[in-house]
Amino acid sequence: SQKIEQNSEALNIQEGKTATLTCNYTNYSPAYLQWYRQDPGRGPVFLLLIRENEKEKRKERLKVTFDTTLKQSLFHITASQPADSATYLCASRGNTGFQKLVFGTGTRLLVSP
Amino acid sequence: DAGVIQSPRHEVTEMGQEVTLRCKPISGHDYLFWYRQTMMRGLELLIYFNNNVPIDDSGMPEDRFSAKMPNASFSTLKIQPSEPRDSAVYFCASSSGHRDSPYEQYFGPGTRLTVT
């Protein structure tokens, strides 16, 4: 079955550095991937979407890449700030319906001042 | 727009009781999703609707769970009877767009359910 995997260990980095989070998928080829941010006690918030025919997408300090050969997406936050501390979720299309998403378990990012 | 609205925000109930969670999607959105989030299993899709019609309920754990969407602005998720293993945060989300267009989903604040 389709599987989305994210590193379950928290990522600790220093303010100002670039954070890189990984999303791997197996057993299928998603047409797109989405990245969401989730703060404690809140629902996920959409950040970026990248399609299979796109290598890279940017939005302000955020950058997402999509490598269909490696079956992997990387999510980068440049010049990270303590306010970027949150859990980041990767999601891709399920096997029925374009709107159905399968989520990874998320990676917690901690940015220290 | 107020975003996706869920109620209640917290629910504590005893095993065997009926629980009803409510959701009001963003006006104009034609897709509505119900998710469950736990530490062990992450965020799981339970069911989703398109134009008030259930499209995929394969994630509904068992017959104790049911969901309805009587109109475009309201949906319920019911658990009867509830069990301690149903304790989780339940999210409602909505989105708009054509069937072949993967628009982002907008999530509500969630309902934290505790079944004792």
Short mmCIF file of C-alpha atoms in Angstrom, two decimals:
data_model
loop_
_atom_site.label_atom_id
_atom_site.label_comp_id
_atom_site.label_asym_id
_atom_site.label_seq_id
_atom_site.Cartn_x
_atom_site.Cartn_y
_atom_site.Cartn_z
CA SER A 1 0.00 0.00 0.00
CA GLN A 2 1.03 3.62 -0.39
CA LYS A 3 3.37 4.87 2.23
CA ILE A 4 4.73 8.30 3.09
CA GLU A 5 7.66 8.36 5.48
CA GLN A 6 9.14 11.25 7.39
CA ASN A 7 11.89 11.25 9.96
CA SER A 8 10.16 10.82 13.31
CA GLU A 9 13.09 12.28 15.23
CA ALA A 10 12.96 15.98 15.95
CA LEU A 11 15.33 18.21 14.03
CA ASN A 12 17.18 20.75 16.17
CA ILE A 13 18.95 23.62 14.46
CA GLN A 14 20.36 27.03 15.28
CA GLU A 15 18.59 30.21 14.25
CA GLY A 16 19.78 31.46 10.88
CA LYS A 17 20.69 28.03 9.54
CA THR A 18 18.84 26.14 6.82
CA ALA A 19 16.48 23.39 7.97
CA THR A 20 16.02 20.45 5.62
CA LEU A 21 13.21 17.95 6.14
CA THR A 22 12.79 14.74 4.17
CA CYS A 23 9.73 12.96 2.82
CA ASN A 24 10.06 9.55 1.18
CA TYR A 25 7.33 7.62 -0.55
CA THR A 26 7.09 3.98 -1.55
CA ASN A 27 4.88 1.70 -3.63
CA TYR A 28 3.45 4.42 -5.86
CA SER A 29 4.21 7.53 -7.87
CA PRO A 30 2.28 10.52 -6.56
CA ALA A 31 1.16 13.15 -9.02
CA TYR A 32 1.96 15.81 -6.43
CA LEU A 33 3.14 16.38 -2.89
CA GLN A 34 1.94 18.93 -0.38
CA TRP A 35 3.65 20.27 2.74
CA TYR A 36 1.77 21.47 5.81
CA ARG A 37 2.79 23.07 9.08
CA GLN A 38 1.15 22.11 12.36
CA ASP A 39 1.52 23.96 15.64
CA PRO A 40 0.59 22.33 18.96
CA GLY A 41 -3.16 22.30 19.54
CA ARG A 42 -3.95 23.49 16.03
CA GLY A 43 -4.89 22.03 12.68
CA PRO A 44 -2.36 21.69 9.85
CA VAL A 45 -1.84 24.72 7.62
CA PHE A 46 -0.99 24.36 3.93
CA LEU A 47 2.41 25.68 2.85
CA LEU A 48 3.40 24.46 -0.60
CA LEU A 49 2.41 22.05 -3.36
CA ILE A 50 4.77 20.58 -5.94
CA ARG A 51 3.73 18.49 -8.94
CA GLU A 52 5.61 15.50 -10.33
CA ASN A 53 6.76 17.47 -13.38
CA GLU A 54 8.24 20.24 -11.23
CA LYS A 55 11.73 19.91 -9.80
CA GLU A 56 11.52 22.79 -7.37
CA LYS A 57 9.04 25.27 -5.88
CA ARG A 58 9.76 28.34 -3.78
CA LYS A 59 7.77 30.60 -1.51
CA GLU A 60 9.62 33.26 0.46
CA ARG A 61 12.09 31.38 2.71
CA LEU A 62 10.60 27.98 1.81
CA LYS A 63 11.77 25.67 -0.95
CA VAL A 64 10.48 22.23 -1.91
CA THR A 65 12.08 19.77 -4.29
CA PHE A 66 10.63 16.62 -5.84
CA ASP A 67 12.92 13.83 -7.04
CA THR A 68 10.88 11.09 -8.69
CA THR A 69 13.98 8.94 -9.18
CA LEU A 70 14.83 8.93 -5.49
CA LYS A 71 11.11 8.93 -4.58
CA GLN A 72 11.79 11.82 -2.27
CA SER A 73 10.79 15.38 -1.50
CA LEU A 74 12.97 17.79 0.46
CA PHE A 75 11.57 20.78 2.32
CA HIS A 76 13.98 23.60 3.11
CA ILE A 77 13.56 26.62 5.37
CA THR A 78 16.37 29.12 4.87
CA ALA A 79 17.42 31.64 7.50
CA SER A 80 15.36 29.72 10.05
CA GLN A 81 13.77 31.53 12.99
CA PRO A 82 12.46 30.29 16.34
CA ALA A 83 8.96 31.03 15.01
CA ASP A 84 9.52 28.29 12.42
CA SER A 85 9.47 25.70 15.23
CA ALA A 86 6.56 23.38 14.50
CA THR A 87 5.75 19.96 13.06
CA TYR A 88 5.90 19.73 9.29
CA LEU A 89 3.76 17.19 7.47
CA CYS A 90 4.21 15.82 3.99
CA ALA A 91 1.14 14.57 2.09
CA SER A 92 0.44 13.07 -1.28
CA ARG A 93 -2.50 11.92 -3.32
CA GLY A 94 -4.12 8.67 -2.34
CA ASN A 95 -5.16 5.95 -4.75
CA THR A 96 -8.73 7.11 -5.20
CA GLY A 97 -9.69 10.62 -6.05
CA PHE A 98 -7.38 13.49 -6.67
CA GLN A 99 -8.49 15.21 -3.51
CA LYS A 100 -7.69 12.36 -1.11
CA LEU A 101 -4.44 12.92 0.78
CA VAL A 102 -2.21 10.45 2.61
CA PHE A 103 -0.13 12.15 5.30
CA GLY A 104 3.25 11.30 6.74
CA THR A 105 3.62 11.31 10.52
CA GLY A 106 5.48 14.60 10.44
CA THR A 107 8.86 15.87 11.58
CA ARG A 108 9.17 18.25 14.50
CA LEU A 109 11.50 21.18 13.91
CA LEU A 110 13.03 23.09 16.82
CA VAL A 111 14.91 26.30 16.02
CA SER A 112 17.00 27.63 18.88
CA PRO A 113 17.86 31.33 19.21
CA ASP B 1 -14.12 34.06 6.33
CA ALA B 2 -13.99 32.40 9.74
CA GLY B 3 -12.33 29.30 8.38
CA VAL B 4 -13.44 25.77 9.14
CA ILE B 5 -15.40 25.67 12.38
CA GLN B 6 -15.54 22.61 14.62
CA SER B 7 -17.43 21.94 17.80
CA PRO B 8 -16.97 21.03 20.49
CA ARG B 9 -13.25 21.76 20.92
CA HIS B 10 -12.97 19.26 23.73
CA GLU B 11 -15.16 16.30 24.59
CA VAL B 12 -14.78 13.95 27.52
CA THR B 13 -17.17 11.04 27.65
CA GLU B 14 -17.53 7.64 29.17
CA MET B 15 -17.16 4.42 27.27
CA GLY B 16 -20.41 3.37 25.63
CA GLN B 17 -21.77 6.88 25.19
CA GLU B 18 -22.63 8.43 21.85
CA VAL B 19 -20.38 11.22 20.64
CA THR B 20 -21.25 13.70 17.89
CA LEU B 21 -18.64 16.00 16.38
CA ARG B 22 -19.69 18.91 14.19
CA CYS B 23 -18.09 20.79 11.34
CA LYS B 24 -18.90 23.84 9.26
CA PRO B 25 -16.69 24.03 6.15
CA ILE B 26 -15.54 27.21 4.43
CA SER B 27 -18.33 28.67 2.36
CA GLY B 28 -18.01 27.71 -1.29
CA HIS B 29 -15.81 24.69 -0.69
CA ASP B 30 -17.23 21.54 -2.22
CA TYR B 31 -15.00 18.96 -0.52
CA LEU B 32 -15.15 18.06 3.16
CA PHE B 33 -12.81 15.69 4.97
CA TRP B 34 -12.80 14.06 8.41
CA TYR B 35 -9.42 13.05 9.85
CA ARG B 36 -8.27 11.46 13.09
CA GLN B 37 -4.84 12.21 14.57
CA THR B 38 -3.02 10.16 17.20
CA MET B 39 0.61 9.98 18.23
CA MET B 40 0.88 6.37 17.09
CA ARG B 41 -0.84 6.59 13.70
CA GLY B 42 -0.51 10.23 12.74
CA LEU B 43 -3.18 11.92 10.64
CA GLU B 44 -5.58 9.45 9.03
CA LEU B 45 -8.40 10.20 6.62
CA LEU B 46 -11.68 8.72 7.80
CA ILE B 47 -14.10 9.85 5.10
CA TYR B 48 -14.56 12.59 2.57
CA PHE B 49 -17.51 14.18 0.79
CA ASN B 50 -17.86 15.96 -2.53
CA ASN B 51 -20.94 18.15 -2.93
CA ASN B 52 -22.41 16.54 0.19
CA VAL B 53 -22.04 13.01 -1.18
CA PRO B 54 -19.68 10.54 0.57
CA ILE B 55 -16.95 9.56 -1.89
CA ASP B 56 -14.59 7.38 0.13
CA ASP B 57 -15.28 6.01 3.60
CA SER B 58 -12.63 3.32 3.53
CA GLY B 59 -10.86 4.92 6.48
CA MET B 60 -13.82 4.65 8.82
CA PRO B 61 -12.60 2.20 11.47
CA GLU B 62 -15.80 0.25 11.96
CA ASP B 63 -19.56 0.43 12.04
CA ARG B 64 -19.49 2.42 15.26
CA PHE B 65 -18.44 5.42 13.16
CA SER B 66 -20.81 7.24 10.84
CA ALA B 67 -20.69 10.59 9.05
CA LYS B 68 -23.29 12.72 7.37
CA MET B 69 -23.39 15.89 5.38
CA PRO B 70 -27.01 17.02 5.11
CA ASN B 71 -26.10 20.27 3.36
CA ALA B 72 -23.12 22.23 2.05
CA SER B 73 -22.49 24.02 5.34
CA PHE B 74 -22.70 21.25 7.91
CA SER B 75 -21.33 17.80 8.62
CA THR B 76 -21.31 15.46 11.60
CA LEU B 77 -19.14 12.55 12.67
CA LYS B 78 -20.82 10.23 15.12
CA ILE B 79 -19.32 7.49 17.26
CA GLN B 80 -21.76 5.09 18.89
CA PRO B 81 -20.86 3.46 21.19
CA SER B 82 -17.57 5.17 21.98
CA GLU B 83 -14.54 3.24 23.25
CA PRO B 84 -11.30 4.39 24.96
CA ARG B 85 -9.33 3.61 21.78
CA ASP B 86 -11.35 6.29 19.97
CA SER B 87 -9.54 8.93 22.02
CA ALA B 88 -7.79 11.21 19.53
CA VAL B 89 -7.98 14.62 17.92
CA TYR B 90 -10.54 14.73 15.12
CA PHE B 91 -10.06 17.29 12.38
CA CYS B 92 -12.44 18.49 9.74
CA ALA B 93 -11.00 20.05 6.58
CA SER B 94 -12.46 21.53 3.41
CA SER B 95 -11.17 22.39 -0.03
CA SER B 96 -12.37 23.60 -3.38
CA GLY B 97 -11.39 22.80 -6.92
CA HIS B 98 -12.04 20.50 -9.73
CA ARG B 99 -11.67 16.76 -9.42
CA ASP B 100 -8.34 16.75 -11.18
CA SER B 101 -6.95 19.76 -9.35
CA PRO B 102 -5.25 19.11 -6.03
CA TYR B 103 -6.10 22.27 -4.11
CA GLU B 104 -4.89 22.68 -0.60
CA GLN B 105 -7.02 21.63 2.32
CA TYR B 106 -8.05 24.02 5.07
CA PHE B 107 -8.23 22.42 8.50
CA GLY B 108 -10.36 23.30 11.47
CA PRO B 109 -8.95 23.59 15.00
CA GLY B 110 -9.91 20.01 15.83
CA THR B 111 -11.93 18.30 18.54
CA ARG B 112 -9.95 16.56 21.26
CA LEU B 113 -11.95 13.50 22.27
CA THR B 114 -11.22 11.61 25.45
CA VAL B 115 -13.17 8.43 26.17
CA THR B 116 -12.75 7.11 29.71
#
